Short mmCIF file of C-alpha atoms and ligand atoms in Angstrom, two decimals:
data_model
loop_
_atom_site.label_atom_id
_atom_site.label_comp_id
_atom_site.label_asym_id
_atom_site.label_seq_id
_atom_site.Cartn_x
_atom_site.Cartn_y
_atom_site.Cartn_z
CA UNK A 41 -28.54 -13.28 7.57
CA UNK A 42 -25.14 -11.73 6.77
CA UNK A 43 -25.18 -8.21 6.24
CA UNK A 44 -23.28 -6.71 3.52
CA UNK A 45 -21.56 -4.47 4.82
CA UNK A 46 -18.04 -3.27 2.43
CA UNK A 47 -15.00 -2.75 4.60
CA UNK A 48 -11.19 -1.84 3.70
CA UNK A 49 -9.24 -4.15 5.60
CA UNK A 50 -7.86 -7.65 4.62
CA UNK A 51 -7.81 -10.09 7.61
CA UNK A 52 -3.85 -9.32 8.41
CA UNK A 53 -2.52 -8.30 11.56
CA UNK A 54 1.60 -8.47 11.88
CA UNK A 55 1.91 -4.79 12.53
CA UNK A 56 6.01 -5.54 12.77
CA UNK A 57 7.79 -3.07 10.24
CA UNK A 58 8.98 -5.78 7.87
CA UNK A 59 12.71 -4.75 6.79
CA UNK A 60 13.06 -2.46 9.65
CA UNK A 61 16.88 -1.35 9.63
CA UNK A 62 18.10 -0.35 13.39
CA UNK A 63 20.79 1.82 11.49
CA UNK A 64 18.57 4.30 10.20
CA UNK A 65 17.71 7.83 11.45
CA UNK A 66 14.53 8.95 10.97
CA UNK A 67 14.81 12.70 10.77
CA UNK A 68 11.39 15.23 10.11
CA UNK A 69 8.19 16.62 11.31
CA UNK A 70 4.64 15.30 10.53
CA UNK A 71 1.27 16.34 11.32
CA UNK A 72 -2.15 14.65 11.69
CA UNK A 73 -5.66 15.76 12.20
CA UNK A 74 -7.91 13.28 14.11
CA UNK A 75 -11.82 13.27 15.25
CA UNK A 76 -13.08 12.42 17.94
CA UNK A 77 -16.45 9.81 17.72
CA UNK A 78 -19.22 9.01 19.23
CA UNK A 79 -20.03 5.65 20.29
CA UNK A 80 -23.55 4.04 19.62
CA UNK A 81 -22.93 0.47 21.13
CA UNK A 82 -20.62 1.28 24.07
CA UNK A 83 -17.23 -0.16 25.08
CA UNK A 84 -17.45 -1.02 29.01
CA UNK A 85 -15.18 -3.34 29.79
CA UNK A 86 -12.19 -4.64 28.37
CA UNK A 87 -9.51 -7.19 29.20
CA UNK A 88 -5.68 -8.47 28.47
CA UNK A 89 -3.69 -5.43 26.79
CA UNK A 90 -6.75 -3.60 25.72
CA UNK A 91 -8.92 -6.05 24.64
CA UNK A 92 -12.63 -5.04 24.19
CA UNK A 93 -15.12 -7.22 26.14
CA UNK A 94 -17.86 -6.80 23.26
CA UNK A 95 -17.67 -4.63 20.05
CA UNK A 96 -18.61 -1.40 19.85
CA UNK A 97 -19.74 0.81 17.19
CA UNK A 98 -19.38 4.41 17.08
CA UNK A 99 -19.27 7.61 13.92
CA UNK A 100 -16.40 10.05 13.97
CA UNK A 101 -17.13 13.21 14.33
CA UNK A 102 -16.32 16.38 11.94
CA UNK A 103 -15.59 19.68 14.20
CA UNK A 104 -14.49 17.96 17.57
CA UNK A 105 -10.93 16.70 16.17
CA UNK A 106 -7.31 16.85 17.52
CA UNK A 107 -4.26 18.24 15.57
CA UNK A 108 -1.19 16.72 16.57
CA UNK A 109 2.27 17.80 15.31
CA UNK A 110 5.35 15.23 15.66
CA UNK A 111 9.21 16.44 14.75
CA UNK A 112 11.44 14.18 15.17
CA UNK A 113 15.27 13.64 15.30
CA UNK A 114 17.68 10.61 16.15
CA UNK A 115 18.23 10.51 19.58
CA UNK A 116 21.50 12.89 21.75
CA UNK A 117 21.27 11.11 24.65
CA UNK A 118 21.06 6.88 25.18
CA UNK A 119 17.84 7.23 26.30
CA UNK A 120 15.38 9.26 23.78
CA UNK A 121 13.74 12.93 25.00
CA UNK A 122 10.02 13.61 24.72
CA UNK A 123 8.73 17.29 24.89
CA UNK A 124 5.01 17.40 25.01
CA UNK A 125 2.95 20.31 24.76
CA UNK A 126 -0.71 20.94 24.87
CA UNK A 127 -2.72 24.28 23.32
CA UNK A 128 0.99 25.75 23.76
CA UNK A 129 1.68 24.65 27.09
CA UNK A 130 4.03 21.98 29.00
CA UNK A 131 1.60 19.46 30.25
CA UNK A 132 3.11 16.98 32.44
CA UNK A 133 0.13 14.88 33.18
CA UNK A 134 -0.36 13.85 29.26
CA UNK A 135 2.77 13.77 28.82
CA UNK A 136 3.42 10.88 30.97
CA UNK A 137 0.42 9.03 29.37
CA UNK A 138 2.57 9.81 25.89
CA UNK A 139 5.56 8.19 27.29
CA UNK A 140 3.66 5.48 28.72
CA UNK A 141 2.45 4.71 25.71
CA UNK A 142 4.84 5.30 23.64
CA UNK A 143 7.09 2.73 25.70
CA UNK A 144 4.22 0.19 24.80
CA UNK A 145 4.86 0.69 21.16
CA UNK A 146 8.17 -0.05 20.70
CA UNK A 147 7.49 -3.07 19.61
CA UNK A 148 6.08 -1.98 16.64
CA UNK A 149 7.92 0.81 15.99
CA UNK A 150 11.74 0.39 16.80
CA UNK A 151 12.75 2.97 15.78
CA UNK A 152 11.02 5.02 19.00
CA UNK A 153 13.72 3.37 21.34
CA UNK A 154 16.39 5.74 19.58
CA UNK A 155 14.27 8.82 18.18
CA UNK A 156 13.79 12.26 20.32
CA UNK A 157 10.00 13.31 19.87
CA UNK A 158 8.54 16.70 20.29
CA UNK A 159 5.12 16.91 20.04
CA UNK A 160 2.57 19.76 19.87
CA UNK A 161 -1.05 19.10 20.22
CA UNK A 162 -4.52 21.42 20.29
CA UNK A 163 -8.22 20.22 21.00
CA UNK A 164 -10.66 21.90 18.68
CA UNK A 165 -13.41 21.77 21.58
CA UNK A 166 -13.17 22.53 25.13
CA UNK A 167 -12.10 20.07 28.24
CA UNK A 168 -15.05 18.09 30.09
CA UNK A 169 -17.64 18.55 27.54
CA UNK A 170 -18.58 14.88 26.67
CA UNK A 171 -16.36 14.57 23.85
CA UNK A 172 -13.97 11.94 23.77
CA UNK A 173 -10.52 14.01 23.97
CA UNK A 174 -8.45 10.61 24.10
CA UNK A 175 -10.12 8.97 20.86
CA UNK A 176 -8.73 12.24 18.93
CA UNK A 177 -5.48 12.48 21.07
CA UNK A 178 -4.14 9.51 20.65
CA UNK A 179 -5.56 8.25 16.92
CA UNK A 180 -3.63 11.72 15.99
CA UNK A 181 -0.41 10.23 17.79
CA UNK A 182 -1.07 6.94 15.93
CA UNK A 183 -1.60 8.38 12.96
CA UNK A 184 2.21 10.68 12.63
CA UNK A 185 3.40 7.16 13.98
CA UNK A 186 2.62 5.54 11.07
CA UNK A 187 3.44 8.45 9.03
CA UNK A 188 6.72 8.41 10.14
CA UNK A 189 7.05 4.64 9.56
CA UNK A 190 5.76 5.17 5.87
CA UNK A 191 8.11 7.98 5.36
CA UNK A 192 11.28 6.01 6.71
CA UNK A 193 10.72 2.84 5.89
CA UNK A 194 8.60 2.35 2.88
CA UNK A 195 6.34 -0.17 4.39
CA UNK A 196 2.37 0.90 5.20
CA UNK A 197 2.25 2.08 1.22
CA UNK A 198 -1.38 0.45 0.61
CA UNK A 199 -4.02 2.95 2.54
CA UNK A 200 -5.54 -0.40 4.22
CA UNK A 201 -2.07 -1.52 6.05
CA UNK A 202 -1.86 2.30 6.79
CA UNK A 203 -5.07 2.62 8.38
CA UNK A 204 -5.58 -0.88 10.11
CA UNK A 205 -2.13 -0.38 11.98
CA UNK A 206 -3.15 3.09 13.03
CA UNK A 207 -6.07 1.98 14.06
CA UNK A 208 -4.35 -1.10 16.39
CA UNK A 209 -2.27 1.22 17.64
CA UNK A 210 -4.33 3.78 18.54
CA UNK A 211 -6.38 1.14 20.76
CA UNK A 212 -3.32 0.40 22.29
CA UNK A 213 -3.69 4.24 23.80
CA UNK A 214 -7.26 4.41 24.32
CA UNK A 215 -10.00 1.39 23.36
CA UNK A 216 -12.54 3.95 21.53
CA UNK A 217 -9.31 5.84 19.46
CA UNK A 218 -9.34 3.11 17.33
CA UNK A 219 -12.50 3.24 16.02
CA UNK A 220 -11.17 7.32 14.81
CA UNK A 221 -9.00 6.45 12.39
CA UNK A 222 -11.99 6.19 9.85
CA UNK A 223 -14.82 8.32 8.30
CA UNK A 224 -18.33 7.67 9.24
CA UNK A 225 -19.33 4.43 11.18
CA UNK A 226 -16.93 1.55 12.32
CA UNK A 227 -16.73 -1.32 14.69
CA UNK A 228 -14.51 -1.99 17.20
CA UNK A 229 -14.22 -5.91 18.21
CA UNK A 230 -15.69 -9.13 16.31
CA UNK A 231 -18.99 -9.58 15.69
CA UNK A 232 -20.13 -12.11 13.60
CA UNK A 233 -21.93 -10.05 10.80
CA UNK A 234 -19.33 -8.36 9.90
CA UNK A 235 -16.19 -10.45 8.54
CA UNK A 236 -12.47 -9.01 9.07
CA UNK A 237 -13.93 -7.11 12.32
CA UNK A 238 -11.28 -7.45 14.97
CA UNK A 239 -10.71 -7.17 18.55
CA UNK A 240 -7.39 -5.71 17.82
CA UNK A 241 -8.34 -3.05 15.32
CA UNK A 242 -11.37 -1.36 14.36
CA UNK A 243 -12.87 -1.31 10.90
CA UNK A 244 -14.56 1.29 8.31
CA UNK A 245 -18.85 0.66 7.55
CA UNK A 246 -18.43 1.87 3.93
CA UNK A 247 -22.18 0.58 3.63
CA UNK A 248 -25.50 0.86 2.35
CA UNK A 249 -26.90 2.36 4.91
CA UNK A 250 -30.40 3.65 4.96
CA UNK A 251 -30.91 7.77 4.02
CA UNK A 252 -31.36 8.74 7.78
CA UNK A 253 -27.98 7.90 8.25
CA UNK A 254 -25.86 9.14 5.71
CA UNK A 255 -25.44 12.21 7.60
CA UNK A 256 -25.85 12.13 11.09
CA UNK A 257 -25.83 15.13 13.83
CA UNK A 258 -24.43 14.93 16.94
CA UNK A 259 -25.91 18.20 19.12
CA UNK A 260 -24.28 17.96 22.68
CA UNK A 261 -26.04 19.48 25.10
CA UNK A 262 -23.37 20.60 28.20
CA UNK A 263 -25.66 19.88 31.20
CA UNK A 264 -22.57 20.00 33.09
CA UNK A 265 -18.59 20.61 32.13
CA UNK A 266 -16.59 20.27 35.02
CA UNK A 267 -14.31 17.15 35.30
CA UNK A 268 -15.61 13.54 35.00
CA UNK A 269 -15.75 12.06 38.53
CA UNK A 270 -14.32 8.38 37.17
CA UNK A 271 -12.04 7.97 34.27
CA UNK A 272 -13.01 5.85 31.62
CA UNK A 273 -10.04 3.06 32.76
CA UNK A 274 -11.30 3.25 35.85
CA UNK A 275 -14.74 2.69 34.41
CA UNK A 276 -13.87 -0.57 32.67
CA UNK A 277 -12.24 -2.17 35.90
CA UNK A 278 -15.60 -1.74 37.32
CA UNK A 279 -16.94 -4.43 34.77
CA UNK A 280 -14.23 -6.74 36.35
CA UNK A 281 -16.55 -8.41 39.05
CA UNK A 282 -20.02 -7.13 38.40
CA UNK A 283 -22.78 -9.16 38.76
CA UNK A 284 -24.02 -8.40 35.32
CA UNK A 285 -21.17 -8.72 32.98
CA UNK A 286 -21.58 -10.88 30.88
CA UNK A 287 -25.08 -10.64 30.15
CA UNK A 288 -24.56 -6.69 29.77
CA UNK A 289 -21.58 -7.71 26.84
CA UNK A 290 -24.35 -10.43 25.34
CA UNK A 291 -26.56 -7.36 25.19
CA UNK A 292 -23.91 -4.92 23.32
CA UNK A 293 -23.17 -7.90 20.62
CA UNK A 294 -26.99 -8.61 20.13
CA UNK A 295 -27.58 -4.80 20.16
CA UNK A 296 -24.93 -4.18 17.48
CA UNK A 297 -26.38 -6.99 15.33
CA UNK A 298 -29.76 -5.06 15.73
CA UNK A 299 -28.60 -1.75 15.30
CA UNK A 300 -26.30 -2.82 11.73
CA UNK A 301 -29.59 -4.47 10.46
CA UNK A 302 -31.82 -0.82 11.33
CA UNK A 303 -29.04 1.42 10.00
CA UNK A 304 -29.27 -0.94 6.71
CA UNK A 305 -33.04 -0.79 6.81
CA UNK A 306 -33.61 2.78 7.21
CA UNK A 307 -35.51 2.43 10.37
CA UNK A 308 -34.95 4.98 12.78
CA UNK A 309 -37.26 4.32 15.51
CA UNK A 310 -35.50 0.82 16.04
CA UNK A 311 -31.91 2.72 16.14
CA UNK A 312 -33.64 4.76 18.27
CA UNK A 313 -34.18 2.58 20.79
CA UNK A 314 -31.16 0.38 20.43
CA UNK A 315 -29.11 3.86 20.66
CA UNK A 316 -30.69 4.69 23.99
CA UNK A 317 -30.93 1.63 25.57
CA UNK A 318 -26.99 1.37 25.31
CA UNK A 319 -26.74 4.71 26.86
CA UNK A 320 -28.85 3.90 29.85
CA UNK A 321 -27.41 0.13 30.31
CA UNK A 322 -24.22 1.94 30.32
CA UNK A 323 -25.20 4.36 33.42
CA UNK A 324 -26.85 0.82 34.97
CA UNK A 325 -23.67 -0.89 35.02
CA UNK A 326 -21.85 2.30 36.37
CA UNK A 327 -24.97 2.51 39.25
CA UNK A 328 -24.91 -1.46 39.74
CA UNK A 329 -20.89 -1.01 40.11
CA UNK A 330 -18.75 -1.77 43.53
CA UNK A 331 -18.30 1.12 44.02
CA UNK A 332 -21.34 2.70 42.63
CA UNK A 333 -21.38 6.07 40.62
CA UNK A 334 -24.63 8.12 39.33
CA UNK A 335 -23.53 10.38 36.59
CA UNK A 336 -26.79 11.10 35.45
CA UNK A 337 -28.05 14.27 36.63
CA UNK A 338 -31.33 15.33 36.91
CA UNK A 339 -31.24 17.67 34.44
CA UNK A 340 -29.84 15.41 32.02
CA UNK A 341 -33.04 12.88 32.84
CA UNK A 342 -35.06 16.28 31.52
CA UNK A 343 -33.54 16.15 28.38
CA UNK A 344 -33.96 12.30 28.39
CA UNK A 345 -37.72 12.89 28.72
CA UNK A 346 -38.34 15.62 26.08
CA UNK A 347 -36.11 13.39 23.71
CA UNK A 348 -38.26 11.17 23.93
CA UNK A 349 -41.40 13.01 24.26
CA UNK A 350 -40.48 14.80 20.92
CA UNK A 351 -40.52 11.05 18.92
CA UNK A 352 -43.17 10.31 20.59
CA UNK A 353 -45.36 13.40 20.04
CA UNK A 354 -43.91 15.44 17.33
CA UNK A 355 -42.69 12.78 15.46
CA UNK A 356 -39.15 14.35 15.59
CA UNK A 357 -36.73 11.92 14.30
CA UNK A 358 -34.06 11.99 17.29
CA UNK A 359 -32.83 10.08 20.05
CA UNK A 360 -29.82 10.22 22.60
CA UNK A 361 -26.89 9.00 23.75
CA UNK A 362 -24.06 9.47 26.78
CA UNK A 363 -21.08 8.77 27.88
CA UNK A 364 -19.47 8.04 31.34
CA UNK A 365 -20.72 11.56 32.80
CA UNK A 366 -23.59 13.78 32.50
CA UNK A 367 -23.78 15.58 29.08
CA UNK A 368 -26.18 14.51 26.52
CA UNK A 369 -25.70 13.84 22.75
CA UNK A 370 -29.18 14.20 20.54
CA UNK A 371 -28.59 12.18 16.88
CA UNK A 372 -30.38 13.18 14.15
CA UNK A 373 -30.58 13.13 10.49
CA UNK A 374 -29.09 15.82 8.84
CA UNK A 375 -32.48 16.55 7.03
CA UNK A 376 -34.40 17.25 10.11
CA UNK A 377 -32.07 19.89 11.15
CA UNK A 378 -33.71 23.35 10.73
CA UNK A 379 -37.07 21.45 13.43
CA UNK A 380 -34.25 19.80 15.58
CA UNK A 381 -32.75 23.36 16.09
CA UNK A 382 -36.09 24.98 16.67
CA UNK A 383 -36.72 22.08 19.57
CA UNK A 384 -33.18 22.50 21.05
CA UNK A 385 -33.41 25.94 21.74
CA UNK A 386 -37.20 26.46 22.45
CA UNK A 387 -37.23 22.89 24.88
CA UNK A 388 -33.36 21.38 25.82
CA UNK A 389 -30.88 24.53 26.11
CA UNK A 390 -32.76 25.38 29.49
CA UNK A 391 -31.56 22.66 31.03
CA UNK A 392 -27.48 22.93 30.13
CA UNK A 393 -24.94 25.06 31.92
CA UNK A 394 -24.80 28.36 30.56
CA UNK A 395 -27.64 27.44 28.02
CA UNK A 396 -24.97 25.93 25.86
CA UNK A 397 -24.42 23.18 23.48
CA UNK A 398 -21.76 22.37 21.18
CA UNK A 399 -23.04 21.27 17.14
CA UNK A 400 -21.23 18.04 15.61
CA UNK A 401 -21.91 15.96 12.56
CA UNK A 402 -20.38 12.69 11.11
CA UNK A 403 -17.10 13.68 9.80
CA UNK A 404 -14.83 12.15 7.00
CA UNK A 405 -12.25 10.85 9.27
CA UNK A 406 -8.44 11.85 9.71
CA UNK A 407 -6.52 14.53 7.51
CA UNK A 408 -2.92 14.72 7.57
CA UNK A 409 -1.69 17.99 7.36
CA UNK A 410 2.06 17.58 6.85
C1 LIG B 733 -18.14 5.23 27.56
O1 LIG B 733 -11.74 4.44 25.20
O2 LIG B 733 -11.94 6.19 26.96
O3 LIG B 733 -16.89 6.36 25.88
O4 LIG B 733 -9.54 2.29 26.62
O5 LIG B 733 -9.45 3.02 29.00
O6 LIG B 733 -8.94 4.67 27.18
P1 LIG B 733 -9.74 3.43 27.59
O7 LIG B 733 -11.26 3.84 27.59
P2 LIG B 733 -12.08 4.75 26.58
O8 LIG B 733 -13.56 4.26 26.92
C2 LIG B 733 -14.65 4.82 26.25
C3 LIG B 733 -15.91 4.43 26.94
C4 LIG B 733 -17.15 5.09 26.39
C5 LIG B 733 -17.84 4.21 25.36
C6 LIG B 733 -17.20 4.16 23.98
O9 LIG B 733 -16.62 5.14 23.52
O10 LIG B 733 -17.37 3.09 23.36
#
């Protein structure tokens, strides 16, 4: 069966600026608003320069989002300057990610080599709460790239160029920041029932999709917000020799062929369990890893039980899913919000740090701003 699935993007991918003059001197200031997402079937693993080892399929989010502000100015000096600044402040540890990446880039946009960069950025949720800071971070950065490419050298005019090169470059930064660049669903890395999906670029689900899932909540529950004890790179090197690799990336590309054919279907109890099992397999691989890491805590295996419980019993239409560390995203329809709410706070907020949570919902993807 092929799923019919509408998506933006012609199968090109020479992301080269075509007619790209090393005379000119790109001179201005641009600004980008990007959301962070949450992944259903989970990236773990990757390969070559940032190269998924299965696709991946996540939603961007609406209030979790990064603004980043770019000015730029042809170089003083032979070698360009980079000022980076974070919520107002001089923050040296991004900031040598930025040039790190930005270094990488050159390639596909020259100009970089002889261009100094300031760049401002704030997070519109806190630090350590589950939310994917680098997806927004750098598809925001990707995004003024491209900007400033479109501005200065008239190439990127049609919106799918625009948004399939910010979203290759964005991966470049950080795997899961390409699949930001869009509104609601996308995939990250081929899969065979979906044509034009990439391993170098994520791609936009405009699809029929069934009515749980036209708007979807994302309610994260903070069981606990200090730092993440393994980075997410470091997390993906872990899949390097483990025993259960490959059959764990067989499982995300049969899970994301399940999971498009339930989201088409309208049938929530199989995303359900697709959603959750990729959660847990996740934490497996991370437990089954050399070395080994439990992130789970056992008050976010609480919340895993009244999740389900609530399906089970109430007939609640939720689920879960988590990330590399503790905290715990409930989905739900938009429609079931006002008993959701009523079930968060009367059975979940008991179990997260301060009683707190922090309310999401698929967003409609990127704004620029200037
Ligand atoms: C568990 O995209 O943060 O959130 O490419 O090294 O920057 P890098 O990794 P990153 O990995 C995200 C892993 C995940 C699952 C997902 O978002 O798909």
């Amino acid at each position: 069966m092929r799923i019919s699935y509408f998506n933006l993007i012609m199968d090109k991918s020479n992301f080269h600026i075509r007619n790209y003059e090393s005379s000119s001197k790109p001179q201005g200031e641009v600004s980008w608003r990007s959301p962070s997402n949450i992944a259903l079937i989970k990236y773990w693993g990757k390969h070559g320069n940032q190269l998924p080892c299965n696709p991946s399929l996540s939603f961007s989010l609406k209030n979790s989002y990064t603004e980043t502000n770019v000015r730029y100015a042809p170089a003083e000096e032979k070698k360009p300057a980079l000022q980076y600044s974070f919520e107002g402040k001089h923050e040296v540890s991004f900031e040598t990610k930025v040039k790190k990446f930005i270094k990488n880039i050159y390639e596909y946009f020259p100009f970089l080599k002889h261009t100094d960069l300031s760049i401002s950025s704030h997070n519109t949720f806190p630090h350590s709460s589950g939310i994917a800071s680098s997806a927004s971070s750098m598809s925001a950065l990707a995004l003024c790239f491209c900007s400033i490419e479109r501005q200065c050298f008239q190439s990127l005019q049609d919106e799918g160029d625009f948004y399939r090169k910010a979203s290759f470059i964005a991966r470049l930064g950080s795997g899961s920041a390409s699949r930001s660049v869009y509104e609601g669903f996308s995939v990250w890395g081929e899969n065979k029932l979906i044509s034009n999906s990439s391993d170098l670029f994520a791609i936009s689900l405009l699809s029929q999709r069934g009515d749980h899932f036209n708007k979807l909540k994302d309610y994260i529950l903070l069981v606990d917000s200090r730092s993440k004890e393994i980075s997410s790179t470091a997390g993906h090197a872990l899949m390097k020799n483990h025993s259960f690799a490959n059959a764990r990336f067989e499982q995300a590309k049969e899970n994301l062929d399940k999971i498009l054919t339930a989201i088409e279907q309208d049938n929530w109890n199989d995303f359900a369990d697709i959603t959750e099992n990729e959660a847990l397999s996740l934490h497996a691989m991370m437990m089954t890893s050399n070395p080994s890491y439990i992130l789970l805590k056992p008050n976010t295996l609480k919340i895993i039980d009244k999740i389900k419980q609530a399906r089970k019993q109430k007939a609640l239409s939720v689920c879960f899913t988590i990330d590399a560390g503790p905290n715990v995203h409930l989905i739900y329809p938009e429609r079931e919000s006002r008993k959701v709410r009523t079930f968060i706070e009367q059975e979940l907020l008991i179990y997260c740090s301060d009683e707190k949570g922090i309310e999401d919902q698929m967003g409609k993807g990127p704004q620029q701003i200037k």
